[in-house]
Amino acid sequence: MRAIVYERGGDVSVLRLVDRPVPEPGPGEVLVRLAVAGVNPTDWKSRQQGPSAGGWQIPGQDGAGVVEAVGEGVDRALTGERMWVWEAAWQRPWGTAAEYTVVPVRQAVPLGDASFDLGACLGIPFLTAHRCLTAGEFVPDALHAGALADHTVLVQGGAGAVGNAAIQLARWADATVVATVSSPEKAQLAAAAGADHVINYREQDVVAEVRAIAPEGVHTVVEVSAARNAATDVQVLRGGGAVCVYADDGGDEVTLPIRPLMVPNARWQFVLVYTEPKAAKAQAVTDVAAAVAQGAIRVGEAAGLPLHHHPLDATAAAHRAVENSVVGRVLLTTTSE
């Protein structure tokens, strides 16, 4: 099979297209012939650090394709099923920037009739968004239609991949969704994703706008840049609300006022999908799969998530695009559908 491999840390020059034997699925594993792979920020950040103890790494956590073979203990009826894959390369060498990957069966989820492009967009962004929407004290642990009725969610950075996922999942769960963006073009994307209200923070007073929409404040803030937005988040949070921080865009330290957060019993929840509690992640996979099955998740420009396709041999360009914060989702076409 063709695969992208790196054997040392560094810039995109360490990525090499090589021929490797197709891996054999071990007990409890499935071999997936990939059609499309997603590229996430953690892919290039991990590449900079270099491979783990094994000495080599195929990057890529997310992907979609067809089960080609199964290992011992796995139902053979899964062979031929269309699947989406999550966390393929987490503490394992077999990522999704390849024609095949092998993963534990629980990390391959039925995709149904949804496109491989959509399947490759799920994984990290949607599981992260799910955790952000369910980690607060007064929100449910599971999402479904109606789960967030009477809740208001503020998505800071509504045009990003996780922001888009948070908007789509929150709207599926019937929340009122407010999104912030930095330009009219990004406002259109956030609205296309399903945001009820979109605020351009460069031109509008976010606190005033949010309080006009939700006088008592918001239940949850999905936060991409706590260093920049902390003061705003403090002022728009309702009693018992939670700020869920999933990235450090704009700075890696944050200062919080103690008393204004003590009084409403506010929560600041930090989120890393790879290390979140196992039960929470399992619930996220279940709920995201249900949203897909119900047709509640969309991708592409009309869904507020432009797609940027690259062939496998252009993985370096795909990594550069993500490093440069391209708006939308970067995908690798590994084989034809």
mmCIF file of N, CA and C in Angstrom, residues 162-223:
data_model
loop_
_atom_site.group_PDB
_atom_site.id
_atom_site.type_symbol
_atom_site.label_atom_id
_atom_site.label_comp_id
_atom_site.label_asym_id
_atom_site.label_seq_id
_atom_site.Cartn_x
_atom_site.Cartn_y
_atom_site.Cartn_z
ATOM 1 N N VAL A 162 -14.050 22.724 14.702
ATOM 2 C CA VAL A 162 -14.751 22.362 15.934
ATOM 3 C C VAL A 162 -15.946 23.289 16.147
ATOM 4 N N GLY A 163 -15.781 24.573 15.815
ATOM 5 C CA GLY A 163 -16.896 25.496 15.925
ATOM 6 C C GLY A 163 -18.068 25.065 15.066
ATOM 7 N N ASN A 164 -17.794 24.670 13.839
ATOM 8 C CA ASN A 164 -18.831 24.174 12.942
ATOM 9 C C ASN A 164 -19.508 22.940 13.528
ATOM 10 N N ALA A 165 -18.700 22.012 14.051
ATOM 11 C CA ALA A 165 -19.248 20.794 14.646
ATOM 12 C C ALA A 165 -20.126 21.119 15.844
ATOM 13 N N ALA A 166 -19.681 22.069 16.675
ATOM 14 C CA ALA A 166 -20.460 22.450 17.854
ATOM 15 C C ALA A 166 -21.797 23.069 17.453
ATOM 16 N N ILE A 167 -21.778 23.913 16.424
ATOM 17 C CA ILE A 167 -23.025 24.514 15.954
ATOM 18 C C ILE A 167 -23.987 23.426 15.468
ATOM 19 N N GLN A 168 -23.478 22.516 14.648
ATOM 20 C CA GLN A 168 -24.356 21.489 14.080
ATOM 21 C C GLN A 168 -24.928 20.573 15.165
ATOM 22 N N LEU A 169 -24.075 20.141 16.101
ATOM 23 C CA LEU A 169 -24.562 19.246 17.156
ATOM 24 C C LEU A 169 -25.520 19.964 18.095
ATOM 25 N N ALA A 170 -25.215 21.211 18.435
ATOM 26 C CA ALA A 170 -26.088 21.963 19.339
ATOM 27 C C ALA A 170 -27.452 22.218 18.699
ATOM 28 N N ARG A 171 -27.469 22.542 17.409
ATOM 29 C CA ARG A 171 -28.747 22.754 16.736
ATOM 30 C C ARG A 171 -29.528 21.448 16.633
ATOM 31 N N TRP A 172 -28.847 20.350 16.378
ATOM 32 C CA TRP A 172 -29.513 19.040 16.351
ATOM 33 C C TRP A 172 -30.188 18.768 17.696
ATOM 34 N N ALA A 173 -29.537 19.205 18.782
ATOM 35 C CA ALA A 173 -30.072 19.002 20.127
ATOM 36 C C ALA A 173 -31.036 20.110 20.547
ATOM 37 N N ASP A 174 -31.376 21.013 19.608
ATOM 38 C CA ASP A 174 -32.384 22.052 19.805
ATOM 39 C C ASP A 174 -31.957 23.174 20.745
ATOM 40 N N ALA A 175 -30.667 23.453 20.831
ATOM 41 C CA ALA A 175 -30.192 24.617 21.569
ATOM 42 C C ALA A 175 -30.357 25.867 20.716
ATOM 43 N N THR A 176 -30.406 27.019 21.385
ATOM 44 C CA THR A 176 -30.233 28.294 20.699
ATOM 45 C C THR A 176 -28.741 28.533 20.591
ATOM 46 N N VAL A 177 -28.227 28.744 19.392
ATOM 47 C CA VAL A 177 -26.788 28.832 19.167
ATOM 48 C C VAL A 177 -26.397 30.241 18.742
ATOM 49 N N VAL A 178 -25.449 30.800 19.475
ATOM 50 C CA VAL A 178 -24.845 32.088 19.147
ATOM 51 C C VAL A 178 -23.394 31.820 18.762
ATOM 52 N N ALA A 179 -22.953 32.350 17.652
ATOM 53 C CA ALA A 179 -21.575 32.136 17.209
ATOM 54 C C ALA A 179 -20.881 33.468 16.993
ATOM 55 N N THR A 180 -19.585 33.516 17.348
ATOM 56 C CA THR A 180 -18.778 34.693 17.047
ATOM 57 C C THR A 180 -17.845 34.380 15.896
ATOM 58 N N VAL A 181 -17.589 35.416 15.086
ATOM 59 C CA VAL A 181 -16.702 35.288 13.928
ATOM 60 C C VAL A 181 -15.941 36.596 13.763
ATOM 61 N N SER A 182 -14.977 36.592 12.824
ATOM 62 C CA SER A 182 -14.129 37.777 12.640
ATOM 63 C C SER A 182 -14.347 38.493 11.317
ATOM 64 N N SER A 183 -15.276 38.009 10.479
ATOM 65 C CA SER A 183 -15.463 38.636 9.168
ATOM 66 C C SER A 183 -16.840 38.308 8.630
ATOM 67 N N PRO A 184 -17.336 39.088 7.673
ATOM 68 C CA PRO A 184 -18.622 38.773 7.043
ATOM 69 C C PRO A 184 -18.623 37.414 6.347
ATOM 70 N N GLU A 185 -17.491 37.044 5.748
ATOM 71 C CA GLU A 185 -17.407 35.749 5.068
ATOM 72 C C GLU A 185 -17.570 34.604 6.068
ATOM 73 N N LYS A 186 -16.914 34.721 7.222
ATOM 74 C CA LYS A 186 -17.053 33.678 8.241
ATOM 75 C C LYS A 186 -18.447 33.697 8.860
ATOM 76 N N ALA A 187 -19.072 34.869 8.904
ATOM 77 C CA ALA A 187 -20.446 34.950 9.405
ATOM 78 C C ALA A 187 -21.377 34.116 8.535
ATOM 79 N N GLN A 188 -21.160 34.162 7.227
ATOM 80 C CA GLN A 188 -21.979 33.370 6.320
ATOM 81 C C GLN A 188 -21.796 31.879 6.587
ATOM 82 N N LEU A 189 -20.571 31.466 6.887
ATOM 83 C CA LEU A 189 -20.308 30.053 7.166
ATOM 84 C C LEU A 189 -20.987 29.612 8.459
ATOM 85 N N ALA A 190 -20.880 30.428 9.503
ATOM 86 C CA ALA A 190 -21.501 30.071 10.777
ATOM 87 C C ALA A 190 -23.022 29.987 10.631
ATOM 88 N N ALA A 191 -23.602 30.911 9.867
ATOM 89 C CA ALA A 191 -25.044 30.872 9.629
ATOM 90 C C ALA A 191 -25.425 29.628 8.830
ATOM 91 N N ALA A 192 -24.606 29.276 7.839
ATOM 92 C CA ALA A 192 -24.882 28.085 7.030
ATOM 93 C C ALA A 192 -24.828 26.821 7.878
ATOM 94 N N ALA A 193 -23.960 26.821 8.895
ATOM 95 C CA ALA A 193 -23.869 25.662 9.791
ATOM 96 C C ALA A 193 -25.112 25.512 10.647
ATOM 97 N N GLY A 194 -25.828 26.621 10.846
ATOM 98 C CA GLY A 194 -27.066 26.548 11.620
ATOM 99 C C GLY A 194 -27.146 27.487 12.800
ATOM 100 N N ALA A 195 -26.160 28.369 12.991
ATOM 101 C CA ALA A 195 -26.198 29.302 14.118
ATOM 102 C C ALA A 195 -27.426 30.198 14.019
ATOM 103 N N ASP A 196 -28.113 30.373 15.142
ATOM 104 C CA ASP A 196 -29.291 31.240 15.173
ATOM 105 C C ASP A 196 -28.907 32.711 15.142
ATOM 106 N N HIS A 197 -27.783 33.031 15.763
ATOM 107 C CA HIS A 197 -27.303 34.407 15.837
ATOM 108 C C HIS A 197 -25.800 34.399 15.585
ATOM 109 N N VAL A 198 -25.316 35.330 14.788
ATOM 110 C CA VAL A 198 -23.890 35.426 14.483
ATOM 111 C C VAL A 198 -23.412 36.831 14.818
ATOM 112 N N ILE A 199 -22.321 36.918 15.574
ATOM 113 C CA ILE A 199 -21.772 38.195 16.030
ATOM 114 C C ILE A 199 -20.368 38.362 15.465
ATOM 115 N N ASN A 200 -20.136 39.460 14.765
ATOM 116 C CA ASN A 200 -18.794 39.795 14.286
ATOM 117 C C ASN A 200 -18.083 40.543 15.411
ATOM 118 N N TYR A 201 -17.160 39.872 16.088
ATOM 119 C CA TYR A 201 -16.559 40.482 17.277
ATOM 120 C C TYR A 201 -15.642 41.653 16.947
ATOM 121 N N ARG A 202 -15.280 41.806 15.686
ATOM 122 C CA ARG A 202 -14.478 42.972 15.311
ATOM 123 C C ARG A 202 -15.338 44.233 15.154
ATOM 124 N N GLU A 203 -16.620 44.033 14.988
ATOM 125 C CA GLU A 203 -17.498 45.174 14.738
ATOM 126 C C GLU A 203 -18.585 45.353 15.799
ATOM 127 N N GLN A 204 -18.839 44.343 16.597
ATOM 128 C CA GLN A 204 -19.937 44.390 17.561
ATOM 129 C C GLN A 204 -19.438 44.102 18.972
ATOM 130 N N ASP A 205 -20.204 44.558 19.951
ATOM 131 C CA ASP A 205 -19.922 44.302 21.363
ATOM 132 C C ASP A 205 -20.504 42.933 21.706
ATOM 133 N N VAL A 206 -19.637 41.943 21.876
ATOM 134 C CA VAL A 206 -20.103 40.570 22.068
ATOM 135 C C VAL A 206 -20.949 40.447 23.334
ATOM 136 N N VAL A 207 -20.502 41.061 24.430
ATOM 137 C CA VAL A 207 -21.250 40.950 25.686
ATOM 138 C C VAL A 207 -22.652 41.529 25.534
ATOM 139 N N ALA A 208 -22.738 42.708 24.964
ATOM 140 C CA ALA A 208 -24.045 43.348 24.795
ATOM 141 C C ALA A 208 -24.947 42.523 23.882
ATOM 142 N N GLU A 209 -24.391 42.014 22.796
ATOM 143 C CA GLU A 209 -25.187 41.235 21.854
ATOM 144 C C GLU A 209 -25.675 39.931 22.481
ATOM 145 N N VAL A 210 -24.787 39.241 23.197
ATOM 146 C CA VAL A 210 -25.188 37.975 23.816
ATOM 147 C C VAL A 210 -26.237 38.207 24.889
ATOM 148 N N ARG A 211 -26.048 39.225 25.710
ATOM 149 C CA ARG A 211 -27.008 39.508 26.776
ATOM 150 C C ARG A 211 -28.366 39.932 26.217
ATOM 151 N N ALA A 212 -28.381 40.529 25.033
ATOM 152 C CA ALA A 212 -29.657 40.866 24.403
ATOM 153 C C ALA A 212 -30.389 39.603 23.954
ATOM 154 N N ILE A 213 -29.627 38.599 23.533
ATOM 155 C CA ILE A 213 -30.206 37.334 23.095
ATOM 156 C C ILE A 213 -30.584 36.457 24.282
ATOM 157 N N ALA A 214 -29.684 36.395 25.278
ATOM 158 C CA ALA A 214 -29.877 35.545 26.467
ATOM 159 C C ALA A 214 -29.647 36.400 27.706
ATOM 160 N N PRO A 215 -30.676 37.122 28.186
ATOM 161 C CA PRO A 215 -30.496 38.045 29.315
ATOM 162 C C PRO A 215 -29.904 37.393 30.566
ATOM 163 N N GLU A 216 -30.193 36.129 30.797
ATOM 164 C CA GLU A 216 -29.661 35.448 31.975
ATOM 165 C C GLU A 216 -28.277 34.842 31.717
ATOM 166 N N GLY A 217 -27.811 34.938 30.488
ATOM 167 C CA GLY A 217 -26.512 34.378 30.140
ATOM 168 C C GLY A 217 -26.629 33.042 29.434
ATOM 169 N N VAL A 218 -25.496 32.529 28.990
ATOM 170 C CA VAL A 218 -25.479 31.269 28.233
ATOM 171 C C VAL A 218 -25.120 30.102 29.145
ATOM 172 N N HIS A 219 -25.603 28.935 28.777
ATOM 173 C CA HIS A 219 -25.322 27.730 29.557
ATOM 174 C C HIS A 219 -23.912 27.200 29.313
ATOM 175 N N THR A 220 -23.461 27.301 28.070
ATOM 176 C CA THR A 220 -22.168 26.742 27.688
ATOM 177 C C THR A 220 -21.465 27.678 26.714
ATOM 178 N N VAL A 221 -20.154 27.841 26.906
ATOM 179 C CA VAL A 221 -19.307 28.519 25.936
ATOM 180 C C VAL A 221 -18.342 27.488 25.372
ATOM 181 N N VAL A 222 -18.335 27.314 24.066
ATOM 182 C CA VAL A 222 -17.362 26.449 23.383
ATOM 183 C C VAL A 222 -16.227 27.370 22.969
ATOM 184 N N GLU A 223 -15.069 27.214 23.617
ATOM 185 C CA GLU A 223 -14.025 28.248 23.570
ATOM 186 C C GLU A 223 -12.754 27.787 22.863
#
